[in-house]
Amino acid sequence: MQKLSVSVLGATGTVGRASLEVCEQAGFRVVALCAANDIDGLVELCARHRPDFAALANPQHHDALRQRLHASGVRSGAGEQAVLDAARLPNDATVAAISGVSGLLPTMAAAECKTKLVLANKECIVAGGSWFLQHCVRYQSPIVPADSEHNAIFQILEGQKKREALDKIILTASGGPFLNQPADTLSTITTHEACAHPNFHMGAKIAVDSATMMNKALEVIEASWLFDIDEKHIDIAVHPQQVVHGMVAYRDGSTFAHLGACDMRAPLWHALHWPQRVISKANAPQQFDWRKIDNLSFSEIDSIRFPAPALARASLINGVAPIILNAANEVLVKSFLSQNITFDKIVPLLQHIMQKYEQETLDPPNSLERILTIDAYGRRLANECLMKNSVSKHVVTILPQESKRKKSIIQHSYNI
């Protein structure tokens, strides 16, 4: 088999490093690596994987990166253009693992080179929606999701040709570190506690999203676009063991479940090799051993305790609202990590922001410029909200019985 070539965008993050472990195990050739600011991490990875090109998004590191990589023979650059240059290098697959909406432009650049997109950046679809998907189709770049949940659904659906028989897809959620913690104690949660996911070691932002269930909320939006299915046909099952990563229910009463190790290298192995199925080493960490499973439990999500998924469902009424929701959430999570707001205020503030957004009429996101403009607007709304002490101190979670407006985002978020 010909050695595949891979570029990793967001190489120094958790997903990026896991991708490179898979590349090493599979014997893939690494073409390009890029990161945001972690010059030490990028240099370390270059020494190990010997890419053709390495890039940092921060232009201030240009000279330092060039000097440190000079002896290795690895070409380098820094700044936005350097990251785009890395993304455009010809390859067989690109792992899109840059965190947040900042990953949209490099992922689009990679798609223009007809690469297979191993997509770990959900914001590309949450913010880009149908416009991003059409961009990938236009350049014949197939998308294979790398998130364990979407990868599980992708694998199940791939063998099913008659989509009209599909009833629901079910995304599983661990419930995060505070699944059973008393609600009246959430205001005292520290950043360290919020980042301590029970099953995965992950970056701070996604760890906080997992704790608030915003990560699962964004996954609902992503699944709706990615699998072309109405959010009404997407369920969330709280499954603390994270052995079942996704299920698909059909109208004949059958339900298919995907089981696997709680290890992100497993979906990455599948996605990087797709459309082939290639045997991994017998002792690979991602191998699943059913004999070690004592119990599997599933429960419905508590929409009052975790309102974020319902808020995300409501945002799917148009293409603008998910961009606002995602942008505002990024700002609020950063504020929490900077200890400027308490953990229990993140989602209520999001509700407040989305309610305010409803008063505005914005043009649809039919271009990259429009998407980035709406994203900037969502960030401005969030920052304005944070600046108003009266809002941040007295924000109240909006419960179903407190609102009578029809067709509003807040009402939709509680299924009124």
Coordinates of C-alpha atoms in Angstrom, one line a residue:
M1 CA 0.0 0.0 0.0
Q2 CA 1.3 3.5 -0.9
K3 CA 2.3 5.6 2.1
L4 CA -0.4 8.2 2.6
S5 CA 0.6 11.9 3.2
V6 CA -1.1 13.9 5.9
S7 CA -1.1 17.5 7.1
V8 CA -2.2 18.4 10.6
L9 CA -3.7 21.8 11.3
G10 CA -3.6 22.3 15.1
A11 CA -0.8 19.9 15.6
T12 CA 0.1 20.7 19.2
G13 CA -3.4 20.3 20.6
T14 CA -4.8 17.1 22.0
V15 CA -6.4 16.0 18.7
G16 CA -3.4 17.0 16.7
R17 CA -1.0 15.0 18.8
A18 CA -3.3 12.0 18.8
S19 CA -3.5 12.3 15.0
L20 CA 0.3 12.2 14.7
E21 CA 0.5 9.1 17.0
V22 CA -1.9 7.4 14.5
C23 CA 0.3 8.7 11.6
E24 CA 3.4 7.2 13.3
Q25 CA 1.6 3.9 14.0
A26 CA 0.3 3.7 10.4
G27 CA 3.6 4.8 8.7
F28 CA 2.0 7.9 7.1
R29 CA 4.2 10.7 5.8
V30 CA 3.7 14.0 7.5
V31 CA 3.5 16.9 5.0
A32 CA 2.7 20.0 7.1
L33 CA 2.2 20.9 10.7
C34 CA 0.8 24.2 12.1
A35 CA 0.0 25.6 15.5
A36 CA -1.1 28.9 17.1
N37 CA 1.6 29.9 19.6
D38 CA 3.2 26.8 20.9
I39 CA 6.6 27.1 19.4
D40 CA 8.2 24.6 21.7
G41 CA 5.5 22.0 21.0
L42 CA 5.8 22.6 17.2
V43 CA 9.6 22.3 17.2
E44 CA 9.3 19.0 19.2
L45 CA 6.8 17.6 16.7
C46 CA 8.9 18.6 13.8
A47 CA 11.9 16.8 15.2
R48 CA 9.9 13.7 15.5
H49 CA 7.8 13.7 12.3
R50 CA 10.0 15.7 9.9
P51 CA 7.3 17.5 7.9
D52 CA 8.0 19.4 4.8
F53 CA 6.7 22.7 6.3
A54 CA 5.7 24.0 9.7
A55 CA 3.8 27.2 10.5
L56 CA 2.8 29.2 13.5
A57 CA -0.2 31.5 13.4
N58 CA 1.5 34.1 15.6
P59 CA 3.8 36.2 13.3
Q60 CA 5.9 37.3 16.2
H61 CA 7.5 33.8 16.3
H62 CA 8.7 33.9 12.7
D63 CA 12.4 34.4 13.3
A64 CA 12.6 32.2 16.4
L65 CA 10.9 29.3 14.6
R66 CA 13.1 29.7 11.5
Q67 CA 16.2 29.6 13.7
R68 CA 15.2 26.6 15.7
L69 CA 14.2 24.6 12.6
H70 CA 17.1 25.6 10.4
A71 CA 19.3 22.6 11.1
S72 CA 16.4 20.2 10.6
G73 CA 15.8 21.2 7.1
V74 CA 12.1 21.8 7.8
R75 CA 10.8 24.9 6.0
S76 CA 8.8 27.3 8.2
G77 CA 6.7 30.4 8.4
A78 CA 4.6 32.4 10.7
G79 CA 1.4 34.4 10.4
E80 CA -2.0 33.8 8.8
Q81 CA -0.5 33.4 5.3
A82 CA 2.0 30.8 6.5
V83 CA -0.8 28.7 8.0
L84 CA -2.8 28.9 4.7
D85 CA 0.4 27.9 2.8
A86 CA 0.7 24.9 5.1
A87 CA -3.0 24.0 4.6
R88 CA -2.6 24.2 0.8
L89 CA 0.3 21.8 0.5
P90 CA -0.8 18.7 -1.6
N91 CA -1.6 15.6 0.5
D92 CA -4.0 12.7 0.8
A93 CA -5.6 13.9 4.1
T94 CA -5.8 17.0 6.2
V95 CA -6.6 16.8 9.9
A96 CA -8.6 20.0 10.7
A97 CA -8.0 20.4 14.4
I98 CA -7.6 24.1 14.9
S99 CA -9.8 25.2 17.8
G100 CA -12.7 27.6 17.2
V101 CA -13.9 29.6 14.2
S102 CA -10.3 30.5 13.5
G103 CA -10.0 27.0 11.9
L104 CA -12.5 27.8 9.2
L105 CA -10.3 29.7 6.7
P106 CA -7.4 27.2 6.9
T107 CA -9.8 24.2 6.5
M108 CA -11.4 25.9 3.5
A109 CA -7.9 26.4 2.0
A110 CA -7.2 22.7 2.5
A111 CA -10.5 21.7 0.9
E112 CA -9.5 23.7 -2.2
C113 CA -6.7 21.2 -2.8
K114 CA -9.1 18.2 -3.0
T115 CA -7.8 16.6 0.2
K116 CA -9.8 14.3 2.4
L117 CA -10.8 16.5 5.4
V118 CA -10.6 14.6 8.7
L119 CA -12.7 17.1 10.5
A120 CA -12.2 17.6 14.3
N121 CA -13.1 21.3 14.2
K122 CA -16.9 21.4 14.6
E123 CA -17.1 25.1 14.3
C124 CA -16.4 24.8 10.6
I125 CA -19.8 23.3 10.2
V126 CA -21.5 25.1 13.1
A127 CA -20.6 28.5 11.7
G128 CA -20.1 27.6 8.0
G129 CA -23.3 25.5 7.7
S130 CA -24.4 24.6 4.2
W131 CA -22.0 27.2 2.7
F132 CA -19.0 25.4 4.1
L133 CA -20.3 22.0 3.0
Q134 CA -21.0 23.2 -0.5
H135 CA -17.5 24.6 -0.6
C136 CA -16.1 21.1 0.1
V137 CA -18.4 19.5 -2.5
R138 CA -17.3 22.1 -5.1
Y139 CA -13.6 21.2 -4.6
Q140 CA -14.3 17.4 -4.3
S141 CA -13.0 17.2 -0.7
P142 CA -14.8 14.6 1.2
I143 CA -15.5 15.2 4.9
V144 CA -14.9 12.4 7.4
P145 CA -15.7 13.4 11.0
A146 CA -13.1 12.7 13.6
D147 CA -15.2 13.4 16.7
S148 CA -16.0 10.0 18.2
E149 CA -19.8 10.7 18.1
H150 CA -20.0 11.9 14.6
N151 CA -17.5 9.3 13.4
A152 CA -19.7 6.6 14.9
I153 CA -22.8 7.9 13.1
F154 CA -20.8 8.2 9.9
Q155 CA -19.7 4.6 10.1
I156 CA -23.2 3.3 10.8
L157 CA -24.9 5.3 8.1
E158 CA -22.2 4.5 5.5
G159 CA -23.6 1.0 5.1
Q160 CA -27.2 2.1 4.9
K161 CA -28.4 3.3 1.5
K162 CA -32.1 4.0 2.2
R163 CA -32.1 7.1 4.4
E164 CA -35.9 7.3 4.3
A165 CA -36.0 4.4 6.8
L166 CA -34.0 6.4 9.3
D167 CA -35.9 7.5 12.4
K168 CA -33.3 9.0 14.8
I169 CA -29.6 9.4 15.4
I170 CA -28.5 9.3 19.0
L171 CA -25.4 11.2 20.2
T172 CA -24.0 10.0 23.5
A173 CA -22.7 12.3 26.2
S174 CA -20.6 11.6 29.3
G175 CA -22.4 14.2 31.3
G176 CA -19.2 15.9 32.2
P177 CA -17.6 16.2 35.6
F178 CA -20.7 17.8 37.2
L179 CA -23.4 15.5 36.1
N180 CA -24.5 14.7 39.7
Q181 CA -23.2 17.7 41.5
P182 CA -25.9 19.8 43.3
A183 CA -27.0 22.8 41.2
D184 CA -26.6 25.2 44.1
T185 CA -22.8 24.5 44.2
L186 CA -22.1 25.3 40.5
S187 CA -21.2 28.9 41.3
T188 CA -18.1 27.8 43.2
I189 CA -16.6 25.6 40.5
T190 CA -13.0 26.4 39.7
T191 CA -11.4 26.4 36.3
H192 CA -9.3 23.4 37.3
E193 CA -12.5 21.4 38.2
A194 CA -14.3 22.4 35.0
C195 CA -11.3 21.3 32.9
A196 CA -11.1 17.9 34.6
H197 CA -13.1 15.7 32.2
P198 CA -13.9 12.3 33.6
N199 CA -12.8 10.3 30.5
F200 CA -10.6 12.5 28.3
H201 CA -7.7 14.8 28.6
M202 CA -8.6 17.7 26.4
G203 CA -8.0 21.4 25.9
A204 CA -9.5 23.9 28.3
K205 CA -12.2 25.4 26.0
I206 CA -13.7 22.1 25.0
A207 CA -13.4 20.8 28.5
V208 CA -15.5 23.7 29.8
D209 CA -18.0 23.1 26.9
S210 CA -18.3 19.5 27.9
A211 CA -19.0 20.5 31.5
T212 CA -21.8 22.9 30.4
M213 CA -23.0 20.5 27.7
M214 CA -22.3 23.2 25.1
N215 CA -20.0 20.8 23.4
K216 CA -23.0 18.4 22.9
A217 CA -25.1 21.4 21.8
L218 CA -22.7 22.2 19.1
E219 CA -22.6 18.5 18.1
V220 CA -26.3 18.6 17.6
I221 CA -25.9 21.5 15.1
E222 CA -23.0 19.8 13.4
A223 CA -24.9 16.5 13.1
S224 CA -27.9 18.3 11.6
W225 CA -25.8 19.8 8.9
L226 CA -23.4 16.9 8.4
F227 CA -26.0 14.2 8.1
D228 CA -28.8 16.4 6.6
I229 CA -31.3 15.6 9.3
D230 CA -33.7 17.8 11.3
E231 CA -32.7 18.4 14.9
K232 CA -36.0 16.8 16.0
H233 CA -34.5 13.5 14.8
I234 CA -31.4 13.9 16.9
D235 CA -31.5 12.6 20.5
I236 CA -28.8 12.9 23.2
A237 CA -28.3 10.0 25.6
V238 CA -26.2 10.6 28.8
H239 CA -23.9 7.7 28.9
P240 CA -21.1 8.2 31.5
Q241 CA -19.1 5.1 30.4
Q242 CA -18.6 6.5 26.9
V243 CA -18.4 3.0 25.4
V244 CA -21.3 3.6 22.9
H245 CA -20.3 6.6 20.9
G246 CA -23.4 6.8 18.7
M247 CA -26.6 5.0 17.7
V248 CA -28.9 5.1 14.7
A249 CA -32.6 4.0 15.1
Y250 CA -34.6 2.9 12.1
R251 CA -38.3 2.9 11.6
D252 CA -38.5 -0.9 11.5
G253 CA -37.6 -0.9 15.2
S254 CA -33.9 -1.7 14.7
T255 CA -31.2 0.3 16.4
F256 CA -27.5 0.1 15.5
A257 CA -24.9 1.1 18.0
H258 CA -21.2 1.8 17.6
L259 CA -19.0 0.7 20.5
G260 CA -15.3 1.5 20.9
A261 CA -12.6 2.4 23.2
C262 CA -12.7 5.8 25.0
D263 CA -9.7 6.9 22.9
M264 CA -9.8 9.5 20.2
R265 CA -7.1 7.6 18.3
A266 CA -9.8 5.1 17.3
P267 CA -12.0 7.4 15.2
L268 CA -8.8 9.1 13.9
W269 CA -7.5 5.7 12.7
H270 CA -10.8 5.1 10.8
A271 CA -11.0 8.6 9.4
L272 CA -7.4 8.8 8.2
H273 CA -7.7 5.4 6.4
W274 CA -11.2 5.9 5.0
P275 CA -12.6 4.6 2.6
Q276 CA -10.4 1.6 3.5
R277 CA -10.6 -0.4 6.7
V278 CA -7.1 -1.1 7.8
I279 CA -6.2 -3.4 10.6
S280 CA -4.4 -1.7 13.5
K281 CA -1.8 -3.3 15.6
A282 CA -3.1 -5.9 18.0
N283 CA -1.6 -4.0 20.9
A284 CA -2.8 -0.6 19.8
P285 CA -4.2 1.5 22.7
Q286 CA -7.4 2.1 20.8
Q287 CA -8.3 -1.6 20.7
F288 CA -11.7 -2.2 22.3
D289 CA -12.0 -5.1 24.8
W290 CA -15.7 -5.8 25.6
R291 CA -14.6 -8.1 28.4
K292 CA -13.6 -5.1 30.5
I293 CA -17.1 -3.6 30.4
D294 CA -19.2 -4.3 33.5
N295 CA -22.1 -1.9 32.9
L296 CA -23.6 0.4 30.3
S297 CA -26.1 3.0 31.5
F298 CA -28.2 5.5 29.5
S299 CA -30.5 8.3 30.6
E300 CA -32.2 11.4 29.1
I301 CA -30.5 14.7 29.4
D302 CA -32.0 17.1 32.1
S303 CA -32.9 20.1 29.9
I304 CA -33.4 22.3 32.9
R305 CA -30.0 21.5 34.5
F306 CA -28.3 21.5 31.1
P307 CA -30.2 24.0 28.8
A308 CA -27.4 24.4 26.3
P309 CA -28.4 21.6 23.8
A310 CA -32.0 23.0 23.7
L311 CA -30.6 26.5 23.0
A312 CA -28.6 25.1 20.2
R313 CA -31.6 23.3 18.7
A314 CA -33.5 26.6 18.7
S315 CA -30.6 28.3 16.8
L316 CA -31.2 26.0 13.8
I317 CA -34.2 28.2 12.8
N318 CA -31.8 30.0 10.5
G319 CA -28.1 30.0 9.5
V320 CA -27.2 33.1 11.5
A321 CA -28.1 32.0 15.0
P322 CA -25.6 29.2 15.3
I323 CA -22.8 31.6 14.4
I324 CA -23.9 34.0 17.1
L325 CA -24.3 31.2 19.6
N326 CA -20.8 29.7 18.9
A327 CA -19.1 33.1 18.9
A328 CA -20.7 34.3 22.1
N329 CA -19.9 31.0 23.8
E330 CA -16.2 31.3 22.9
V331 CA -16.1 34.7 24.5
L332 CA -17.9 33.6 27.7
V333 CA -15.8 30.5 28.2
K334 CA -12.7 32.6 27.8
S335 CA -14.1 35.0 30.4
F336 CA -14.7 32.1 32.8
L337 CA -11.2 30.7 32.3
S338 CA -9.9 34.2 33.1
Q339 CA -12.0 34.0 36.3
N340 CA -14.1 37.0 35.3
I341 CA -17.4 35.2 35.6
T342 CA -18.5 32.1 37.5
F343 CA -19.2 28.7 35.8
D344 CA -22.9 28.8 36.5
K345 CA -23.3 32.1 34.5
I346 CA -22.0 30.8 31.1
V347 CA -25.2 29.4 29.7
P348 CA -27.6 31.9 31.3
L349 CA -25.6 34.7 29.7
L350 CA -25.8 32.9 26.4
Q351 CA -29.5 32.8 26.8
H352 CA -29.6 36.5 27.4
I353 CA -27.4 37.2 24.4
M354 CA -29.5 35.0 22.1
Q355 CA -32.6 36.8 23.3
K356 CA -31.0 40.1 22.4
Y357 CA -29.9 38.8 19.0
E358 CA -33.5 38.1 18.2
Q359 CA -34.2 41.8 18.0
E360 CA -31.8 42.1 15.1
T361 CA -32.2 41.2 11.4
L362 CA -29.1 40.0 9.8
D363 CA -28.3 38.9 6.2
P364 CA -27.8 35.2 5.7
P365 CA -24.3 33.7 5.9
N366 CA -23.8 33.2 2.2
S367 CA -20.1 34.0 2.0
L368 CA -17.0 33.8 4.2
E369 CA -17.1 37.6 4.7
R370 CA -20.7 37.3 6.0
I371 CA -19.8 34.4 8.3
L372 CA -16.9 36.3 9.8
T373 CA -19.0 39.5 10.1
I374 CA -21.7 37.6 12.0
D375 CA -19.1 35.9 14.2
A376 CA -17.6 39.3 15.1
Y377 CA -21.1 40.6 15.9
G378 CA -21.8 37.7 18.2
R379 CA -18.5 38.4 20.0
R380 CA -19.4 42.0 20.4
L381 CA -22.8 41.1 21.9
A382 CA -21.0 38.8 24.4
N383 CA -18.4 41.4 25.3
E384 CA -21.1 44.1 25.8
C385 CA -23.0 41.7 28.0
L386 CA -19.9 41.0 30.1
M387 CA -19.3 44.8 30.4
K388 CA -22.7 45.4 31.9
N389 CA -22.2 44.5 35.6
S390 CA -25.9 44.6 36.2
V391 CA -26.5 41.9 33.6
S392 CA -23.7 39.6 34.7
K393 CA -24.6 40.0 38.3
H394 CA -28.3 39.6 38.0
V395 CA -28.8 37.3 35.0
V396 CA -31.5 34.8 35.6
T397 CA -31.9 31.5 33.8
I398 CA -35.1 31.8 31.7
L399 CA -37.4 28.9 32.5
P400 CA -40.2 27.7 30.2
Q401 CA -43.1 29.2 32.2
E402 CA -41.4 32.6 32.3
S403 CA -42.0 33.5 28.6
K404 CA -45.1 33.6 26.4
R405 CA -43.5 34.7 23.1
K406 CA -44.0 32.4 20.2
K407 CA -41.3 31.2 17.9
S408 CA -38.5 32.8 19.9
I409 CA -35.1 31.2 20.4
I410 CA -35.7 31.0 24.2
Q411 CA -39.0 29.3 23.8
H412 CA -37.7 26.9 21.2
S413 CA -34.8 26.1 23.6
Y414 CA -37.3 24.7 26.1
N415 CA -39.6 23.1 23.6
I416 CA -42.6 25.3 24.5

